[in-house]
Amino acid sequence: MPIRRLPERALHDRTELYAVLDAGWVATLAVAAGDRAQVVPVLYGRDGDSILVHGSTGAGTLRLAAAGRPVTLCVTHLDGFVYAASLFESSANYRSAVVEGVCERLDGDAAHDALHMLGERLMPGRSAEVRANRPKEYAATMVLRLPITDGAWTAKARAAGPSHEPDDDPQVWTGVLPIETRLGTPVPSELAAARGIPLAASIVARLFPDR
Amino acid sequence: MPIRRLPERALHDRTELYAVLDAGWVATLAVAAGDRAQVVPVLYGRDGDSILVHGSTGAGTLRLAAAGRPVTLCVTHLDGFVYAASLFESSANYRSAVVEGVCERLDGDAAHDALHMLGERLMPGRSAEVRANRPKEYAATMVLRLPITDGAWTAKARAAGPSHEPDDDPQVWTGVLPIETRLGTPVPSELAAARGIPLAASIVARLFPDR
């Protein structure tokens, strides 16, 4: 099925930004440190108008973020290679979001709630299947909330076929080679395999949401 | 098939770093700009002991990088969710690389060669199927080379099942839910579809490398 050409475009609507954020699980978190940018990949989840990230209390970049250093969080989805009739016109389909701001470090009940939200985003339904975190485990985990502020985010997307020019070679195939990300077949731990434990219901529901 | 547990680990060997880099196409490029980090997603390709990135001459973060501002390039592959018997022990399998350095902006033949290399990394075999770039197209494209310097890169990976603790609930399924990235079914442009142009040989070879 041929695809329709849509332009590369900036997304101006929070609904579109949130769709980009909600389609991913991993981001880069960057802070300036002198004349360098310090960058670490993080798992994240959107919670309303904020982004939650967590990590070990020992992680350097997260500690700078927790101390109030401005952060830049970037999420990118590479959706396909766009094969045009020249390399110059060739491109990529993608969705990306950049959110800047200052994180708030969460404590107490707010941290517990945020870890629960983040867990549900990353492993939906799992928290009901496993024991609660212990106090020393909460203490070892840093949870940060990055508010999504007007004027402090950008999002872009390209979802289109190639550009054509009048003098393109008409015999060259042009189009899009999609890149797909999907969940694979669950692999049990040695213990779960040895005991014959059935696959977690939360994973069954995640893999087959329509059943 | 049960998986064996391997620890999360830092990769110290360039061969391992290069494998992480060569498995991806998109990175984030970050520069410090005052107290902020400015971040942009970029397509990249490794060329020997360097990383090539390119973009429009109008792109702000790339212009700072071209002007000699230190950059931090980050590549992340999220490979799976690790379901342990508690959320605290749960984790992610991933491979990541962070390379810091100062970019060199390439001109003339070096820029032409670098764009060719980058094109071959992103769309193998395509350059032989399409016309060469034109002088004004080269002029509109900025190509940067980031050398990979000893002591200025880190790479990490986790590829393992969950940790177990003695008091884990033995009835809880634990294991890994893999995340897979793959190339999809090519979608012809309207023009290629209307003309019945056969799929480019370079894409056939890319999708079926063993044929």
Tab-separated table of C-alpha atoms in Angstrom:
chain	number	residue	atom	x	y	z
A	1	MET	CA	0.000	0.000	0.000
A	2	PRO	CA	1.570	3.305	-1.005
A	3	ILE	CA	1.992	5.837	1.757
A	4	ARG	CA	0.955	9.467	1.607
A	5	ARG	CA	3.566	12.101	2.006
A	6	LEU	CA	3.344	14.216	5.136
A	7	PRO	CA	5.876	16.866	5.994
A	8	GLU	CA	8.382	16.671	8.809
A	9	ARG	CA	6.794	18.803	11.458
A	10	ALA	CA	7.034	20.278	14.913
A	11	LEU	CA	4.334	19.042	17.266
A	12	HIS	CA	2.699	21.896	19.147
A	13	ASP	CA	0.017	20.047	21.049
A	14	ARG	CA	0.628	18.418	24.425
A	15	THR	CA	-1.505	15.499	23.297
A	16	GLU	CA	1.043	14.835	20.553
A	17	LEU	CA	3.977	15.282	22.930
A	18	TYR	CA	2.416	12.857	25.383
A	19	ALA	CA	1.873	10.283	22.644
A	20	VAL	CA	5.589	10.433	21.818
A	21	LEU	CA	6.547	10.103	25.485
A	22	ASP	CA	4.075	7.304	26.171
A	23	ALA	CA	5.366	5.243	23.249
A	24	GLY	CA	8.768	4.814	24.912
A	25	TRP	CA	10.449	3.512	28.026
A	26	VAL	CA	14.005	4.781	27.815
A	27	ALA	CA	15.273	8.354	27.545
A	28	THR	CA	18.549	10.172	27.880
A	29	LEU	CA	18.903	12.568	30.777
A	30	ALA	CA	21.512	15.290	30.276
A	31	VAL	CA	22.887	17.964	32.593
A	32	ALA	CA	25.557	20.554	31.989
A	33	ALA	CA	28.672	19.999	34.104
A	34	GLY	CA	31.136	22.779	33.395
A	35	ASP	CA	31.719	22.895	29.652
A	36	ARG	CA	30.603	19.278	29.221
A	37	ALA	CA	27.208	17.684	29.023
A	38	GLN	CA	26.836	14.653	31.257
A	39	VAL	CA	24.362	12.121	29.879
A	40	VAL	CA	22.839	8.928	31.222
A	41	PRO	CA	20.125	6.672	29.833
A	42	VAL	CA	17.147	6.324	32.183
A	43	LEU	CA	13.861	4.478	32.314
A	44	TYR	CA	11.004	6.936	32.566
A	45	GLY	CA	7.255	7.190	32.621
A	46	ARG	CA	4.880	10.091	32.173
A	47	ASP	CA	2.562	10.805	35.090
A	48	GLY	CA	0.067	13.466	34.014
A	49	ASP	CA	2.013	16.640	33.258
A	50	SER	CA	5.286	15.315	34.656
A	51	ILE	CA	7.904	12.759	33.777
A	52	LEU	CA	9.126	10.369	36.455
A	53	VAL	CA	12.613	8.911	36.406
A	54	HIS	CA	14.328	6.797	38.984
A	55	GLY	CA	17.700	5.316	39.692
A	56	SER	CA	20.219	4.415	42.320
A	57	THR	CA	21.055	7.084	44.884
A	58	GLY	CA	24.655	6.520	43.789
A	59	ALA	CA	24.181	7.623	40.168
A	60	GLY	CA	26.157	10.798	39.425
A	61	THR	CA	24.019	12.458	36.783
A	62	LEU	CA	20.849	11.727	38.739
A	63	ARG	CA	22.424	13.263	41.821
A	64	LEU	CA	23.131	16.465	39.905
A	65	ALA	CA	19.539	16.438	38.677
A	66	ALA	CA	18.286	15.876	42.225
A	67	ALA	CA	20.365	18.824	43.378
A	68	GLY	CA	18.424	21.150	41.079
A	69	ARG	CA	20.680	21.260	38.031
A	70	PRO	CA	18.575	21.922	34.898
A	71	VAL	CA	18.031	18.724	32.956
A	72	THR	CA	17.236	17.914	29.349
A	73	LEU	CA	15.359	14.695	28.766
A	74	CYS	CA	15.240	13.329	25.228
A	75	VAL	CA	13.103	10.507	23.842
A	76	THR	CA	13.575	9.301	20.268
A	77	HIS	CA	11.764	6.691	18.224
A	78	LEU	CA	13.343	5.818	14.893
A	79	ASP	CA	10.436	4.583	12.771
A	80	GLY	CA	11.960	3.982	9.377
A	81	PHE	CA	14.480	4.724	6.673
A	82	VAL	CA	13.130	6.913	3.891
A	83	TYR	CA	14.644	5.857	0.582
A	84	ALA	CA	14.464	8.749	-1.892
A	85	ALA	CA	15.914	8.912	-5.400
A	86	SER	CA	19.074	10.536	-4.003
A	87	LEU	CA	20.951	10.187	-0.734
A	88	PHE	CA	20.527	13.900	-0.090
A	89	GLU	CA	16.726	13.613	-0.214
A	90	SER	CA	16.779	10.403	1.791
A	91	SER	CA	15.744	10.753	5.370
A	92	ALA	CA	14.343	8.981	8.396
A	93	ASN	CA	10.885	8.765	9.865
A	94	TYR	CA	10.964	9.395	13.586
A	95	ARG	CA	9.238	10.873	16.597
A	96	SER	CA	11.235	12.763	19.189
A	97	ALA	CA	10.644	14.836	22.284
A	98	VAL	CA	12.949	17.057	24.300
A	99	VAL	CA	11.792	18.284	27.709
A	100	GLU	CA	13.817	20.750	29.753
A	101	GLY	CA	13.327	21.700	33.361
A	102	VAL	CA	14.342	21.252	36.951
A	103	CYS	CA	13.547	17.996	38.714
A	104	GLU	CA	11.997	17.656	42.107
A	105	ARG	CA	13.284	14.800	44.237
A	106	LEU	CA	10.387	12.960	45.793
A	107	ASP	CA	10.346	11.577	49.327
A	108	GLY	CA	8.008	9.640	51.566
A	109	ASP	CA	4.544	8.878	50.248
A	110	ALA	CA	5.153	10.922	47.092
A	111	ALA	CA	8.154	8.736	46.279
A	112	HIS	CA	6.185	5.572	46.981
A	113	ASP	CA	3.334	6.733	44.753
A	114	ALA	CA	5.729	7.755	41.995
A	115	LEU	CA	7.542	4.402	42.079
A	116	HIS	CA	4.188	2.684	41.843
A	117	MET	CA	3.213	4.817	38.811
A	118	LEU	CA	6.561	4.203	37.166
A	119	GLY	CA	6.299	0.471	37.822
A	120	GLU	CA	2.863	0.417	36.216
A	121	ARG	CA	4.189	2.242	33.165
A	122	LEU	CA	7.150	-0.084	32.702
A	123	MET	CA	5.569	-3.367	33.855
A	124	PRO	CA	1.805	-2.897	33.830
A	125	GLY	CA	-0.014	-5.010	36.410
A	126	ARG	CA	3.172	-6.327	37.968
A	127	SER	CA	2.906	-4.547	41.307
A	128	ALA	CA	-0.170	-6.629	42.165
A	129	GLU	CA	1.822	-9.840	41.615
A	130	VAL	CA	4.866	-9.187	43.784
A	131	ARG	CA	5.624	-8.126	47.343
A	132	ALA	CA	5.834	-4.451	48.203
A	133	ASN	CA	9.202	-2.719	48.261
A	134	ARG	CA	10.882	-2.611	51.678
A	135	PRO	CA	11.889	0.558	53.501
A	136	LYS	CA	15.610	0.038	52.819
A	137	GLU	CA	14.796	-0.520	49.145
A	138	TYR	CA	12.893	2.759	48.961
A	139	ALA	CA	15.830	4.430	50.680
A	140	ALA	CA	18.232	3.174	48.018
A	141	THR	CA	16.072	4.481	45.161
A	142	MET	CA	16.005	8.068	43.961
A	143	VAL	CA	12.791	9.213	42.295
A	144	LEU	CA	12.670	12.481	40.389
A	145	ARG	CA	9.716	14.334	38.920
A	146	LEU	CA	10.339	16.577	35.910
A	147	PRO	CA	7.400	18.919	35.295
A	148	ILE	CA	6.483	19.454	31.642
A	149	THR	CA	6.320	23.233	31.397
A	150	ASP	CA	4.917	25.334	28.553
A	151	GLY	CA	7.714	26.655	26.386
A	152	ALA	CA	10.245	24.172	27.774
A	153	TRP	CA	9.563	21.256	25.469
A	154	THR	CA	9.794	20.500	21.786
A	155	ALA	CA	8.582	17.506	19.854
A	156	LYS	CA	9.018	16.610	16.219
A	157	ALA	CA	7.887	13.900	13.904
A	158	ARG	CA	8.341	12.767	10.355
A	159	ALA	CA	5.950	10.130	9.076
A	160	ALA	CA	5.982	10.240	5.311
A	161	GLY	CA	7.318	8.836	2.112
A	162	PRO	CA	10.256	10.366	0.249
A	163	SER	CA	10.341	13.724	-1.453
A	164	HIS	CA	10.401	13.622	-5.223
A	165	GLU	CA	12.102	15.995	-7.609
A	166	PRO	CA	11.148	16.420	-11.282
A	167	ASP	CA	14.474	15.043	-12.502
A	168	ASP	CA	14.454	11.931	-10.287
A	169	ASP	CA	15.389	8.720	-12.061
A	170	PRO	CA	11.976	7.124	-12.689
A	171	GLN	CA	13.383	3.596	-12.514
A	172	VAL	CA	14.651	3.850	-8.927
A	173	TRP	CA	12.496	2.274	-6.240
A	174	THR	CA	11.622	4.806	-3.555
A	175	GLY	CA	9.710	4.319	-0.352
A	176	VAL	CA	10.066	3.588	3.330
A	177	LEU	CA	11.756	0.713	5.143
A	178	PRO	CA	9.979	0.649	8.521
A	179	ILE	CA	11.747	-0.028	11.817
A	180	GLU	CA	9.539	-1.829	14.303
A	181	THR	CA	9.908	-2.302	18.039
A	182	ARG	CA	7.910	-5.027	19.702
A	183	LEU	CA	7.813	-7.261	22.726
A	184	GLY	CA	9.244	-10.730	22.171
A	185	THR	CA	8.640	-14.150	23.656
A	186	PRO	CA	9.027	-14.184	27.465
A	187	VAL	CA	12.026	-16.145	28.759
A	188	PRO	CA	11.555	-17.725	32.213
A	189	SER	CA	14.282	-17.584	34.847
A	190	GLU	CA	15.929	-20.881	35.698
A	191	LEU	CA	13.904	-21.028	38.901
A	192	ALA	CA	10.570	-20.344	37.197
A	193	ALA	CA	11.399	-22.891	34.507
A	194	ALA	CA	12.483	-25.542	37.027
A	195	ARG	CA	9.322	-25.051	39.064
A	196	GLY	CA	7.036	-24.890	36.048
A	197	ILE	CA	5.535	-21.573	37.175
A	198	PRO	CA	3.005	-20.347	34.597
A	199	LEU	CA	3.731	-17.080	32.806
A	200	ALA	CA	2.712	-14.040	34.878
A	201	ALA	CA	-0.840	-12.880	34.143
A	202	SER	CA	0.424	-9.310	33.782
A	203	ILE	CA	2.665	-10.360	30.898
A	204	VAL	CA	-0.076	-12.371	29.222
A	205	ALA	CA	-2.295	-9.270	29.391
A	206	ARG	CA	0.529	-7.106	28.066
A	207	LEU	CA	1.226	-9.330	25.095
A	208	PHE	CA	-2.426	-9.989	24.263
A	209	PRO	CA	-4.282	-6.838	25.317
A	210	ASP	CA	-7.327	-7.688	23.201
A	211	ARG	CA	-7.957	-11.092	24.718
B	1	MET	CA	14.698	-21.886	27.299
B	2	PRO	CA	15.839	-20.545	30.667
B	3	ILE	CA	18.461	-17.835	30.517
B	4	ARG	CA	21.671	-17.710	32.521
B	5	ARG	CA	22.230	-14.849	34.853
B	6	LEU	CA	25.045	-12.513	33.939
B	7	PRO	CA	25.803	-9.400	35.946
B	8	GLU	CA	25.250	-5.875	34.773
B	9	ARG	CA	28.667	-4.812	33.706
B	10	ALA	CA	30.856	-2.091	32.314
B	11	LEU	CA	32.369	-2.912	28.929
B	12	HIS	CA	36.076	-2.164	28.834
B	13	ASP	CA	36.969	-3.434	25.391
B	14	ARG	CA	36.636	-1.315	22.252
B	15	THR	CA	35.315	-4.360	20.429
B	16	GLU	CA	32.378	-4.394	22.837
B	17	LEU	CA	31.878	-0.636	22.536
B	18	TYR	CA	31.886	-0.888	18.759
B	19	ALA	CA	29.324	-3.692	18.838
B	20	VAL	CA	26.989	-1.446	20.858
B	21	LEU	CA	27.525	1.452	18.456
B	22	ASP	CA	27.154	-0.670	15.332
B	23	ALA	CA	23.836	-2.097	16.530
B	24	GLY	CA	22.163	1.318	16.330
B	25	TRP	CA	21.360	4.149	13.985
B	26	VAL	CA	20.170	6.957	16.212
B	27	ALA	CA	21.966	8.682	19.091
B	28	THR	CA	21.504	11.766	21.193
B	29	LEU	CA	24.113	14.476	20.817
B	30	ALA	CA	24.428	16.801	23.817
B	31	VAL	CA	26.433	19.961	24.382
B	32	ALA	CA	26.579	22.238	27.401
B	33	ALA	CA	25.139	25.685	26.717
B	34	GLY	CA	25.496	27.786	29.840
B	35	ASP	CA	23.874	25.921	32.716
B	36	ARG	CA	21.730	23.859	30.332
B	37	ALA	CA	22.445	20.821	28.241
B	38	GLN	CA	21.244	21.143	24.668
B	39	VAL	CA	20.309	17.794	23.133
B	40	VAL	CA	19.330	16.660	19.658
B	41	PRO	CA	18.757	13.197	18.208
B	42	VAL	CA	21.069	12.399	15.293
B	43	LEU	CA	21.655	9.594	12.853
B	44	TYR	CA	25.198	8.309	13.185
B	45	GLY	CA	27.560	5.668	11.958
B	46	ARG	CA	30.893	4.426	13.227
B	47	ASP	CA	33.804	4.743	10.830
B	48	GLY	CA	36.799	2.963	12.339
B	49	ASP	CA	37.731	4.742	15.546
B	50	SER	CA	35.390	7.666	14.937
B	51	ILE	CA	31.695	8.351	14.889
B	52	LEU	CA	30.200	10.283	11.986
B	53	VAL	CA	27.109	12.423	12.362
B	54	HIS	CA	25.503	14.733	9.885
B	55	GLY	CA	22.719	17.243	9.691
B	56	SER	CA	21.572	20.490	8.220
B	57	THR	CA	23.963	23.416	8.427
B	58	GLY	CA	21.081	25.231	10.140
B	59	ALA	CA	20.859	22.905	13.151
B	60	GLY	CA	21.769	24.722	16.376
B	61	THR	CA	23.266	21.946	18.463
B	62	LEU	CA	25.276	20.656	15.500
B	63	ARG	CA	26.599	24.163	14.900
B	64	LEU	CA	27.840	24.320	18.497
B	65	ALA	CA	29.448	20.910	18.026
B	66	ALA	CA	31.042	22.077	14.770
B	67	ALA	CA	32.415	25.123	16.580
B	68	GLY	CA	34.397	22.870	18.915
B	69	ARG	CA	32.088	22.645	21.911
B	70	PRO	CA	32.647	19.307	23.725
B	71	VAL	CA	29.920	16.845	22.859
B	72	THR	CA	28.475	13.794	24.556
B	73	LEU	CA	26.987	11.188	22.252
B	74	CYS	CA	24.776	8.531	23.797
B	75	VAL	CA	23.447	5.345	22.213
B	76	THR	CA	20.990	3.136	24.101
B	77	HIS	CA	19.393	-0.179	23.212
B	78	LEU	CA	16.631	-1.337	25.544
B	79	ASP	CA	16.623	-5.120	25.184
B	80	GLY	CA	14.076	-6.304	27.694
B	81	PHE	CA	12.194	-5.936	30.932
B	82	VAL	CA	13.561	-8.091	33.738
B	83	TYR	CA	10.712	-9.333	35.896
B	84	ALA	CA	12.042	-10.243	39.363
B	85	ALA	CA	10.050	-11.319	42.409
B	86	SER	CA	9.919	-7.707	43.618
B	87	LEU	CA	9.776	-4.384	41.809
B	88	PHE	CA	12.973	-3.301	43.546
B	89	GLU	CA	14.901	-6.226	42.074
B	90	SER	CA	13.255	-5.789	38.688
B	91	SER	CA	15.411	-4.223	36.056
B	92	ALA	CA	16.019	-3.810	32.360
B	93	ASN	CA	18.379	-5.494	29.969
B	94	TYR	CA	20.136	-2.936	27.818
B	95	ARG	CA	23.315	-1.927	26.041
B	96	SER	CA	24.483	1.660	26.162
B	97	ALA	CA	27.464	3.725	25.119
B	98	VAL	CA	28.499	7.263	25.950
B	99	VAL	CA	31.286	8.878	23.945
B	100	GLU	CA	32.670	12.288	24.816
B	101	GLY	CA	34.953	14.440	22.738
B	102	VAL	CA	35.338	17.319	20.353
B	103	CYS	CA	34.063	16.987	16.810
B	104	GLU	CA	35.930	17.879	13.684
B	105	ARG	CA	33.858	19.392	10.901
B	106	LEU	CA	34.752	17.761	7.628
B	107	ASP	CA	35.053	19.556	4.301
B	108	GLY	CA	35.782	18.733	0.683
B	109	ASP	CA	36.730	15.167	-0.131
B	110	ALA	CA	36.738	14.177	3.556
B	111	ALA	CA	33.116	15.295	3.829
B	112	HIS	CA	32.189	13.448	0.628
B	113	ASP	CA	33.872	10.272	1.883
B	114	ALA	CA	32.233	10.577	5.286
B	115	LEU	CA	28.778	11.049	3.790
B	116	HIS	CA	29.367	7.996	1.654
B	117	MET	CA	30.383	5.943	4.726
B	118	LEU	CA	27.411	7.211	6.688
B	119	GLY	CA	25.068	6.441	3.809
B	120	GLU	CA	26.422	2.905	3.632
B	121	ARG	CA	25.899	2.448	7.369
B	122	LEU	CA	22.309	3.703	7.301
B	123	MET	CA	21.231	2.404	3.880
B	124	PRO	CA	23.755	-0.248	2.814
B	125	GLY	CA	24.180	-0.518	-0.939
B	126	ARG	CA	21.941	2.429	-1.694
B	127	SER	CA	24.613	4.800	-2.977
B	128	ALA	CA	25.147	2.541	-6.001
B	129	GLU	CA	21.468	2.790	-6.908
B	130	VAL	CA	20.977	6.550	-6.885
B	131	ARG	CA	22.594	9.604	-8.396
B	132	ALA	CA	25.485	11.284	-6.612
B	133	ASN	CA	24.840	14.253	-4.364
B	134	ARG	CA	25.173	17.648	-6.059
B	135	PRO	CA	27.590	20.363	-4.952
B	136	LYS	CA	24.833	22.517	-3.463
B	137	GLU	CA	23.552	19.486	-1.565
B	138	TYR	CA	26.974	18.857	-0.068
B	139	ALA	CA	27.126	22.510	0.861
B	140	ALA	CA	23.862	22.259	2.788
B	141	THR	CA	25.034	19.256	4.805
B	142	MET	CA	27.262	19.410	7.848
B	143	VAL	CA	29.359	16.326	8.545
B	144	LEU	CA	31.131	15.905	11.868
B	145	ARG	CA	33.662	13.323	12.984
B	146	LEU	CA	33.856	12.503	16.689
B	147	PRO	CA	37.029	10.571	17.523
B	148	ILE	CA	36.636	7.760	20.048
B	149	THR	CA	39.399	8.503	22.539
B	150	ASP	CA	40.727	6.254	25.299
B	151	GLY	CA	39.293	7.303	28.631
B	152	ALA	CA	36.524	9.357	27.031
B	153	TRP	CA	33.936	6.634	26.556
B	154	THR	CA	31.921	4.298	28.706
B	155	ALA	CA	29.732	1.403	27.724
B	156	LYS	CA	27.506	-0.786	29.824
B	157	ALA	CA	25.329	-3.789	29.314
B	158	ARG	CA	22.956	-5.977	31.216
B	159	ALA	CA	21.931	-9.240	29.578
B	160	ALA	CA	20.639	-11.540	32.268
B	161	GLY	CA	17.676	-12.930	34.078
B	162	PRO	CA	16.426	-11.546	37.378
B	163	SER	CA	18.223	-11.633	40.683
B	164	HIS	CA	16.765	-13.978	43.246
B	165	GLU	CA	16.656	-13.591	47.001
B	166	PRO	CA	16.179	-16.470	49.442
B	167	ASP	CA	12.820	-15.172	50.629
B	168	ASP	CA	11.351	-14.636	47.145
B	169	ASP	CA	7.811	-15.915	46.701
B	170	PRO	CA	8.397	-19.244	44.897
B	171	GLN	CA	5.056	-19.055	43.089
B	172	VAL	CA	5.805	-15.805	41.228
B	173	TRP	CA	6.874	-16.131	37.591
B	174	THR	CA	10.194	-14.403	37.015
B	175	GLY	CA	12.093	-13.942	33.811
B	176	VAL	CA	12.695	-11.561	30.933
B	177	LEU	CA	10.279	-9.956	28.494
B	178	PRO	CA	12.468	-9.156	25.471
B	179	ILE	CA	12.151	-5.980	23.420
B	180	GLU	CA	13.003	-6.521	19.770
B	181	THR	CA	13.791	-4.045	17.033
B	182	ARG	CA	13.561	-5.190	13.460
B	183	LEU	CA	13.066	-3.966	9.932
B	184	GLY	CA	9.508	-4.201	8.653
B	185	THR	CA	7.883	-4.627	5.271
B	186	PRO	CA	9.006	-1.973	2.759
B	187	VAL	CA	6.309	0.507	1.711
B	188	PRO	CA	6.669	1.899	-1.831
B	189	SER	CA	6.164	5.574	-2.562
B	190	GLU	CA	3.091	6.445	-4.630
B	191	LEU	CA	5.329	6.943	-7.650
B	192	ALA	CA	7.130	3.613	-7.280
B	193	ALA	CA	3.822	1.839	-6.709
B	194	ALA	CA	2.166	3.498	-9.712
B	195	ARG	CA	5.076	2.606	-11.959
B	196	GLY	CA	5.430	-0.907	-10.624
B	197	ILE	CA	9.125	-0.428	-9.836
B	198	PRO	CA	10.555	-3.563	-8.217
B	199	LEU	CA	11.890	-3.271	-4.658
B	200	ALA	CA	15.447	-1.916	-4.560
B	201	ALA	CA	18.074	-4.667	-4.622
B	202	SER	CA	19.836	-3.021	-1.673
B	203	ILE	CA	16.730	-3.452	0.479
B	204	VAL	CA	16.225	-7.044	-0.616
B	205	ALA	CA	19.838	-7.740	0.393
B	206	ARG	CA	19.313	-5.914	3.688
B	207	LEU	CA	16.209	-7.872	4.608
B	208	PHE	CA	17.532	-11.235	3.435
B	209	PRO	CA	21.301	-11.096	4.012
B	210	ASP	CA	21.671	-14.875	3.816
B	211	ARG	CA	20.069	-15.268	0.405
